[in-house]
Tab-separated table of C-alpha atoms in Angstrom:
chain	number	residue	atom	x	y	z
A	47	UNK	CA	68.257	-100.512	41.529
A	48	UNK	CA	65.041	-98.868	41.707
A	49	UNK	CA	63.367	-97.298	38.759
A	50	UNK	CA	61.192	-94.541	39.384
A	51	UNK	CA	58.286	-94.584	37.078
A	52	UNK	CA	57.406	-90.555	35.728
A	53	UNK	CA	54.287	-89.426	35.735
A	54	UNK	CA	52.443	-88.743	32.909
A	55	UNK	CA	52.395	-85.200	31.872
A	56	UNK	CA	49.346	-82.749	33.157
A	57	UNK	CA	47.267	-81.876	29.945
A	58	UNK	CA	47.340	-78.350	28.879
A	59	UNK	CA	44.542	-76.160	30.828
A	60	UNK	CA	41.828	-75.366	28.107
A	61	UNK	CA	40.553	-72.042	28.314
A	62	UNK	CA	37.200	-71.813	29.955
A	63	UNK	CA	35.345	-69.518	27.104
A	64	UNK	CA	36.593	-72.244	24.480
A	65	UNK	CA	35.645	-75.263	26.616
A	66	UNK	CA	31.758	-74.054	27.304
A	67	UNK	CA	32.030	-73.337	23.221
A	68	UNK	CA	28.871	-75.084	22.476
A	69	UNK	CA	29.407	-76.722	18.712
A	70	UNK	CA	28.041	-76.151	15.865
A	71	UNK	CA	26.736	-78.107	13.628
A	72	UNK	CA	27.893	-77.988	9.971
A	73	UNK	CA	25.860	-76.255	7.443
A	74	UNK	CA	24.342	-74.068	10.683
A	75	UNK	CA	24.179	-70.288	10.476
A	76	UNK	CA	24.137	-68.177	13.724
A	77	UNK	CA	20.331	-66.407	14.383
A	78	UNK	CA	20.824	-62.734	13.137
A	79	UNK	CA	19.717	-60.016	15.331
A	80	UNK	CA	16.106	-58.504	14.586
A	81	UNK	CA	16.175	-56.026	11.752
A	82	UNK	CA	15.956	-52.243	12.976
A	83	UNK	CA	14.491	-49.942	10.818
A	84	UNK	CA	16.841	-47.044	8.947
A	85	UNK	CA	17.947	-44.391	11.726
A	86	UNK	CA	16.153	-41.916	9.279
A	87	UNK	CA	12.668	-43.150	9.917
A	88	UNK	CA	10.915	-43.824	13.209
A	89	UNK	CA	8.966	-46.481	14.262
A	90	UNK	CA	5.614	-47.044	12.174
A	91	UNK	CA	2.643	-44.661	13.872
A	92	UNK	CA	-0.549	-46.518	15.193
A	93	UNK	CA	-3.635	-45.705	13.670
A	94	UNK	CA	-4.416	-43.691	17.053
A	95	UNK	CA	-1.064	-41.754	16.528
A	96	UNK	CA	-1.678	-40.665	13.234
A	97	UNK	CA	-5.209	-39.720	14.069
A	98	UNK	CA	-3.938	-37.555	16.826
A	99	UNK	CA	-1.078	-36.183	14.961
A	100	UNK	CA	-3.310	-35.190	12.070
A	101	UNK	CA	-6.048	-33.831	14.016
A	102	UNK	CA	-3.503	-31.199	15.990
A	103	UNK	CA	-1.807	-30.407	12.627
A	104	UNK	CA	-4.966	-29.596	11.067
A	105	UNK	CA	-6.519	-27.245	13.906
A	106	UNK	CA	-3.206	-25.491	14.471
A	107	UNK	CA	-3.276	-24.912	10.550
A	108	UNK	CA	-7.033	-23.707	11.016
A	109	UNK	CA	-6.097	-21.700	14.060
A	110	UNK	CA	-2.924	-20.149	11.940
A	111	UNK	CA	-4.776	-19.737	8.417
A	112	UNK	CA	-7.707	-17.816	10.727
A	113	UNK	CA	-5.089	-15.479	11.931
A	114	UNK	CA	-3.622	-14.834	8.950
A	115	UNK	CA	-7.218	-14.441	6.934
A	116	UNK	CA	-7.857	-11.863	9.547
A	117	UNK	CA	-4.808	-9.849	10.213
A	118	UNK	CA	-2.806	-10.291	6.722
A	119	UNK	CA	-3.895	-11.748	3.853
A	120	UNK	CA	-7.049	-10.074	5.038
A	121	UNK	CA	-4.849	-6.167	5.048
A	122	UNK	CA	-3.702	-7.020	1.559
A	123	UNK	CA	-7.675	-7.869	0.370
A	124	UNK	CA	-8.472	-4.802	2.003
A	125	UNK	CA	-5.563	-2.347	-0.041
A	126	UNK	CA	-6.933	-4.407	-3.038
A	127	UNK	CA	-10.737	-3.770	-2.970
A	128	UNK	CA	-9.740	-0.048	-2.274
A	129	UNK	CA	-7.761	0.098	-4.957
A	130	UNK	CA	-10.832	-0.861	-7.209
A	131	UNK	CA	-13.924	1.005	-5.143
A	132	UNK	CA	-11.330	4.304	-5.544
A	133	UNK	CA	-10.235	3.759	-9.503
A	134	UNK	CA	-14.508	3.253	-10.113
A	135	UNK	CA	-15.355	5.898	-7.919
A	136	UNK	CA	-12.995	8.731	-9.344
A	137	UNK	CA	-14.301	7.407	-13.093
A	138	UNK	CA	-17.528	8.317	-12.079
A	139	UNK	CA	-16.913	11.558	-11.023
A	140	UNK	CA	-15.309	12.387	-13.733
A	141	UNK	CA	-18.098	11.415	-16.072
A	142	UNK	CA	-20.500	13.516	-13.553
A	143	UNK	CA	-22.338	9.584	-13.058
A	144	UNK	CA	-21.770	9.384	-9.025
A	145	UNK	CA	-24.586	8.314	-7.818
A	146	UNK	CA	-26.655	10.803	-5.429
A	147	UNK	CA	-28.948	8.008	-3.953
A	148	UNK	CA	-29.454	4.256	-4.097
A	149	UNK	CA	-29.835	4.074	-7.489
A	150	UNK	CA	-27.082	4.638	-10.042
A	151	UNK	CA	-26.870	7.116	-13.038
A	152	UNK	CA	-29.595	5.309	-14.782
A	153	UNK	CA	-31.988	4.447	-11.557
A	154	UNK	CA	-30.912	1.292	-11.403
A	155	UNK	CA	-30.275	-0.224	-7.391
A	156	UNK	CA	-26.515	0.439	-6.619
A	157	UNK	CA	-25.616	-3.177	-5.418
A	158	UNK	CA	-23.725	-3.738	-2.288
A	159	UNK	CA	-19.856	-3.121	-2.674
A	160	UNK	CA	-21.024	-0.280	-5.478
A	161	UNK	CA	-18.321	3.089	-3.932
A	162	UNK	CA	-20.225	6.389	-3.354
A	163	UNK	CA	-18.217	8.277	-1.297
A	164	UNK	CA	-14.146	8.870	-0.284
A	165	UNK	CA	-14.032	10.066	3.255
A	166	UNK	CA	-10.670	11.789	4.189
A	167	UNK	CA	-9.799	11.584	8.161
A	168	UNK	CA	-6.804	13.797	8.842
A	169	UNK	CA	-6.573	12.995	12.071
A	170	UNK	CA	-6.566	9.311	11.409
A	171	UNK	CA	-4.768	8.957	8.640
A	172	UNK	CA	-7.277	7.277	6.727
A	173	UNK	CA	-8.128	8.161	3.274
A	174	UNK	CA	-11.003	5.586	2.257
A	175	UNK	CA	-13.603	4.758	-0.739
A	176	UNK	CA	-17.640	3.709	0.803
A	177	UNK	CA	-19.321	1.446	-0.933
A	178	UNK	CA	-22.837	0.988	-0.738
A	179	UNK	CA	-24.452	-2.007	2.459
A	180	UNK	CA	-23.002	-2.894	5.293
A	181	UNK	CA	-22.884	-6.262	5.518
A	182	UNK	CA	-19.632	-8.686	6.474
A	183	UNK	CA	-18.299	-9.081	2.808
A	184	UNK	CA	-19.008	-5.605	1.880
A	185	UNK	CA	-16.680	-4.589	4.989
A	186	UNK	CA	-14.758	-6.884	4.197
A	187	UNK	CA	-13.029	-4.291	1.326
A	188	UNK	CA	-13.448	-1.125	3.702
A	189	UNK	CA	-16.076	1.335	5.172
A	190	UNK	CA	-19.823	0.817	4.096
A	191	UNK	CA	-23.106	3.476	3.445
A	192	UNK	CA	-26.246	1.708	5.805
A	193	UNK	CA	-28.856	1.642	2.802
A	194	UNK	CA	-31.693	3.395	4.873
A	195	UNK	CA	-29.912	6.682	5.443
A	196	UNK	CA	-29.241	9.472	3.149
A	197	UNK	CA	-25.918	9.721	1.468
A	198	UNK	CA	-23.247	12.067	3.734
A	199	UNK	CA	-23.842	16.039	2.980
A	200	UNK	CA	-27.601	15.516	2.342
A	201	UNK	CA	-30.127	16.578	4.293
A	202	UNK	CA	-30.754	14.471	7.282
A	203	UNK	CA	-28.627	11.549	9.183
A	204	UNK	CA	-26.511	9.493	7.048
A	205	UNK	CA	-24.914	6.163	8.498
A	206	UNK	CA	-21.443	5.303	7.948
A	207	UNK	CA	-19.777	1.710	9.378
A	208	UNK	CA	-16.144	0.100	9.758
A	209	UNK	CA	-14.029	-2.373	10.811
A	210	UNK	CA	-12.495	-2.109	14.024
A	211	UNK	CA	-9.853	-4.403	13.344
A	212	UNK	CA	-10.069	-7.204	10.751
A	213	UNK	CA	-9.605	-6.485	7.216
A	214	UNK	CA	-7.622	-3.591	7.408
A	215	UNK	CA	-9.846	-2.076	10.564
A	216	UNK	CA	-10.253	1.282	8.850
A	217	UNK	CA	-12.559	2.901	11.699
A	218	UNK	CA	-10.383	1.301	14.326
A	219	UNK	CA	-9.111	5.052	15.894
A	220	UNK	CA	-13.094	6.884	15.654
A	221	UNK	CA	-12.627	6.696	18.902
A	222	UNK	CA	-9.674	9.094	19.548
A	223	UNK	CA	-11.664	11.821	17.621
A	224	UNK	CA	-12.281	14.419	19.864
A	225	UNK	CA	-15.199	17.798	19.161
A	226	UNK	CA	-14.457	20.000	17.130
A	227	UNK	CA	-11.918	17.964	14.907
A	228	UNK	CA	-12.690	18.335	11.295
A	229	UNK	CA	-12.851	15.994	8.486
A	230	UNK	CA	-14.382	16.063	4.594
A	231	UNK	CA	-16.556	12.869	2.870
A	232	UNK	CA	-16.959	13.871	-0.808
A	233	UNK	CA	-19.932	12.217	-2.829
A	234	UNK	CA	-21.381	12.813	-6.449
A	235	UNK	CA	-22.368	16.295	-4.951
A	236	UNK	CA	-19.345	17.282	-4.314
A	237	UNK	CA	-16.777	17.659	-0.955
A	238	UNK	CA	-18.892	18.343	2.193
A	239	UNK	CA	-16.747	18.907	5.707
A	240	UNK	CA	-17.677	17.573	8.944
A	241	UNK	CA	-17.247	18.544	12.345
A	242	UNK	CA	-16.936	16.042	15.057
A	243	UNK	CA	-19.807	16.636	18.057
A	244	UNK	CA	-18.208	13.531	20.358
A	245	UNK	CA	-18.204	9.890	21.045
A	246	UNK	CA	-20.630	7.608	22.147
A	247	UNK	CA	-21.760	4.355	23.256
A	248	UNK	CA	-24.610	1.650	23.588
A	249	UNK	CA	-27.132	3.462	26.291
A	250	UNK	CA	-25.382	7.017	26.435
A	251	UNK	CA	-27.823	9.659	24.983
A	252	UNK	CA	-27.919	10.339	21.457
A	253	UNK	CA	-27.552	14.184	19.903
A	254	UNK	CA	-31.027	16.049	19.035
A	255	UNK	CA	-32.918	15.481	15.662
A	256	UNK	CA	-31.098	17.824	13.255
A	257	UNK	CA	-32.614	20.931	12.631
A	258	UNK	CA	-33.757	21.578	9.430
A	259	UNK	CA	-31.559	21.800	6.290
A	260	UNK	CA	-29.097	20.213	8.305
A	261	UNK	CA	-26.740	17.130	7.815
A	262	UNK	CA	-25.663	14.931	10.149
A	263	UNK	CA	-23.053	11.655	10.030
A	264	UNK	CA	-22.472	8.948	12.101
A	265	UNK	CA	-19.557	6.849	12.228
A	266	UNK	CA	-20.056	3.660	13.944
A	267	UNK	CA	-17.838	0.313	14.439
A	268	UNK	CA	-16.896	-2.103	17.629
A	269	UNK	CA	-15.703	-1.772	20.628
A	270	UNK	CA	-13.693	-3.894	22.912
A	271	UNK	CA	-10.507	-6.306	22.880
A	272	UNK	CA	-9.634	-7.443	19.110
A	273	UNK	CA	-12.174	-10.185	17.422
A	274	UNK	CA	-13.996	-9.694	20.944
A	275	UNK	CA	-16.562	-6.942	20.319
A	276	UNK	CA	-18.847	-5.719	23.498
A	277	UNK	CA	-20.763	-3.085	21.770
A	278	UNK	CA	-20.752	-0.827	19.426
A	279	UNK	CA	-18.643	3.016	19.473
A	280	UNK	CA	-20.621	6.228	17.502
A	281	UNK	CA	-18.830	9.203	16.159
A	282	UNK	CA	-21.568	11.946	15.715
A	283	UNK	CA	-20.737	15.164	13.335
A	284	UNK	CA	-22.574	17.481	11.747
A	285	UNK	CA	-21.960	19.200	8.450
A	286	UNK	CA	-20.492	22.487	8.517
A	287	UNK	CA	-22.775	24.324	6.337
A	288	UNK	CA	-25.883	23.494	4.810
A	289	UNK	CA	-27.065	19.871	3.318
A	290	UNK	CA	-27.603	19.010	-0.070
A	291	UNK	CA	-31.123	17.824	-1.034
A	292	UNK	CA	-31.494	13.800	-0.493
A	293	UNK	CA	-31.835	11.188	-3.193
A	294	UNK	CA	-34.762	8.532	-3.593
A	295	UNK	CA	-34.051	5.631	-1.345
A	296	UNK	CA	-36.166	2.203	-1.897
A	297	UNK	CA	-34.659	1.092	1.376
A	298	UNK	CA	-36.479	1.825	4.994
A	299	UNK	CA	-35.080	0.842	8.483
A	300	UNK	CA	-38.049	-2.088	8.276
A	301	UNK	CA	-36.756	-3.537	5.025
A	302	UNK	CA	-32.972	-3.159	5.683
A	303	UNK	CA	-31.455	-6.716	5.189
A	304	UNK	CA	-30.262	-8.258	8.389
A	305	UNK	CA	-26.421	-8.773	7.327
A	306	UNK	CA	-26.852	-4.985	7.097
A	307	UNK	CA	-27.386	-4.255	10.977
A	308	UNK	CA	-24.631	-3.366	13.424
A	309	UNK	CA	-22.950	-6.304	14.134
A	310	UNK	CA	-24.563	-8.756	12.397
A	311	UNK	CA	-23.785	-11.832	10.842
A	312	UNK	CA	-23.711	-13.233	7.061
A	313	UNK	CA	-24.506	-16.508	6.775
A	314	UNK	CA	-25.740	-16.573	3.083
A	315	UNK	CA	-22.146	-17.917	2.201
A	316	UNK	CA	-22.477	-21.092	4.349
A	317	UNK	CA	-22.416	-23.408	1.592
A	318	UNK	CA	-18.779	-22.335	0.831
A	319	UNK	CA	-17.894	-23.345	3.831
A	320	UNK	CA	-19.168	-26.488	4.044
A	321	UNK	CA	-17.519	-27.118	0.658
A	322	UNK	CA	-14.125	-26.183	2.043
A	323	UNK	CA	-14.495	-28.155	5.457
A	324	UNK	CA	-15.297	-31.226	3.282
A	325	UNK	CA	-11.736	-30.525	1.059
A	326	UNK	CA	-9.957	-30.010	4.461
A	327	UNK	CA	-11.688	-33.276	5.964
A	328	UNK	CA	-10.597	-35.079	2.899
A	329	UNK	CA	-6.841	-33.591	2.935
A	330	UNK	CA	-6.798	-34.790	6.814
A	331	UNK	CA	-7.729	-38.296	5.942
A	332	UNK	CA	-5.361	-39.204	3.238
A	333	UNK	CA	-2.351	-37.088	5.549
A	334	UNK	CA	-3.206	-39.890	8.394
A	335	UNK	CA	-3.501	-42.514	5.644
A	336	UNK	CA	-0.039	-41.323	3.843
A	337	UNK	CA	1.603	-41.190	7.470
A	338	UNK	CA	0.882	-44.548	7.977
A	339	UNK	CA	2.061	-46.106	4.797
A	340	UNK	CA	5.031	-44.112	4.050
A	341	UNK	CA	6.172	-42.308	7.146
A	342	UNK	CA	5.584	-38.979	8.893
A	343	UNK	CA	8.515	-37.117	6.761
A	344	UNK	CA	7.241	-38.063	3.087
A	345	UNK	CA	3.779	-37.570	4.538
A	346	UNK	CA	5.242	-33.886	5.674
A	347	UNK	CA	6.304	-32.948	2.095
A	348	UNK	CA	3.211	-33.822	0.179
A	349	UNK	CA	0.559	-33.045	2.296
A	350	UNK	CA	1.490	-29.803	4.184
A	351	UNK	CA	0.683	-27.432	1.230
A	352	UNK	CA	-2.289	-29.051	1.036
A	353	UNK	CA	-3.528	-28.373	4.665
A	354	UNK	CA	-2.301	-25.319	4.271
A	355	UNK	CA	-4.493	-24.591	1.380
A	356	UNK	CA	-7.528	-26.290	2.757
A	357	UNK	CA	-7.331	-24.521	6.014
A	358	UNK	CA	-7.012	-21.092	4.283
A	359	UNK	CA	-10.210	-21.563	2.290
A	360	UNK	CA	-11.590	-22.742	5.371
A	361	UNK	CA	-10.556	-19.686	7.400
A	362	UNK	CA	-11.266	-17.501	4.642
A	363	UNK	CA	-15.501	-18.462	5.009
A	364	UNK	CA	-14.939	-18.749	8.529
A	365	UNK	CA	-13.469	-14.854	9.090
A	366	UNK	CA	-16.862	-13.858	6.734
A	367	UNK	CA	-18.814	-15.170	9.621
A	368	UNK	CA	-17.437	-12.517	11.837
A	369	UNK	CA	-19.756	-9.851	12.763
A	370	UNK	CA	-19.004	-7.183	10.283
A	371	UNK	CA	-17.911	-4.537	12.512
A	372	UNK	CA	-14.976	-6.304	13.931
């Protein structure tokens, strides 16, 4: 009888994930995967990131703050310092102390931004009170009275300037007066009414001398696109009647200050300006610095009002550089 031998049974098939397994070693701990920062913050900036980053925040802050020192805040400085010059102004005539040249009541020099005059544009719209000088800051709160030229309604030519646009830009529409269009400046000698004689520019030919016992007025500001001035735009008129007799004036065409000229520059408040550059530099540094060490966003929070200050002070001096006819 022959016995057939079985054959031994086929291990079980081992799967092939568990049998290249490798093994670990007791006590081992699997490598964990590189630590990501929160999904709330990005990646730490370089130091040339943050530099960049600040610099282009700050200048569009500048560029912005300009702007807004110009066209805005510098409208509601504007309504402000009229508000004053007109309250002073309508005191003093009241009290019969309006001054009738470039000294005050008591011969004392009428410093610049002192009002002597309101003149009243119909056509315009514009109801405004002069103050005495010409220069950037004294535009800066409305029209201004040149200091070497009689006061409006006196005998011979008196010399009023604007704005074109910035700060309000009350002598921004002169130019749309046309001859014969009427309009009334009144001074400590009372209302006086001009008549408008035409427009001018740089090179076209000015009216003849006035005649004698006669007042004239001319209105001048800037002309061209907005905060880009190519000359300078006249108004002439002539009083409608006959002038009043002129104060004393200390000041001369030779001796005017510079500022004072048609548009010219003030740079007497430079130092302010350096002072603010040197807070905005200083902001800009520790906004890179706080970037760095604690993130763009917390950065963002902290030190955004405080660009935003620094460039307004900065624009502020910056928009008193302007020539003061703009």
């Amino acid at each position: 009888m022959t016995v057939v031998e079985e054959a031994p049974a086929a291990p079980e098939a081992v799967p092939a994930a568990r049998r290249m397994r490798p093994r670990r070693v007791r006590g081992e701990r699997p490598p964990r995967p590189p630590r990501r920062p929160p999904s709330d913050e990005p990646e730490p900036l370089t130091l040339g990131q943050a530099t960049a980053r600040g610099i282009l925040l700050m200048l569009s802050a500048l560029v912005a703050m300009f702007l807004l020192s110009v066209l805005v805040f510098g409208q509601i400085g504007y309504l402000a310092a009229q508000q004053q010059r007109t309250d002073t102004f309508q005191a003093e005539l009241a009290a019969g102390t309006a001054p009738v040249s470039e000294g005050d009541f008591e011969d004392v020099l009428l410093a610049d931004g002192d009002p002597v005059a309101v003149i009243d544009i119909p056509a315009m719209g514009l109801t405004a009170t002069v103050a005495e000088g010409t220069s950037s800051a004294v535009l800066v709160g409305g029209p201004g009275h040149r200091r070497d030229t009689v006061l409006p309604g006196q005998v011979g030519v008196s010399v009023l300037m604007g704005r074109a646009t910035a700060f309000g830009g009350p002598f921004g529409g002169i130019g749309q007066l046309t001859p014969g269009e009427r309009f009334a400046v009144t001074t400590g000698q009372g209302e006086h009414v001009f008549e408008v004689m035409g427009t001018r520019y740089a090179g076209d030919p000015a009216p003849a001398n006035p005649r004698a016992g006669e007042s004239r007025l001319i209105l001048m500001t800037a002309r061209g696109g907005p905060l880009a001035p190519t000359g300078v735009e006249y108004v002439d008129a002539t009083l409608v009647g006959e002038g009043m007799p002129s104060g004393a004036r200390q000041t001369i065409t030779a001796t005017l200050p510079p500022q004072d000229a048609a548009l010219a520059t003030d740079t007497r408040t430079v130092w302010a300006l350096v002072f603010a550059l040197q807070f905005l530099l200083a902001a800009e540094i520790g906004a890179i610095w706080a970037m760095r060490r604690f993130g763009w966003r917390k950065a963002w929070i902290v030190f955004v009002p405080v660009l935003l200050l620094a460039s307004l002070l900065t624009a502020g001096q910056l928009a008193l550089l302007l020539p003061n006819l703009i």
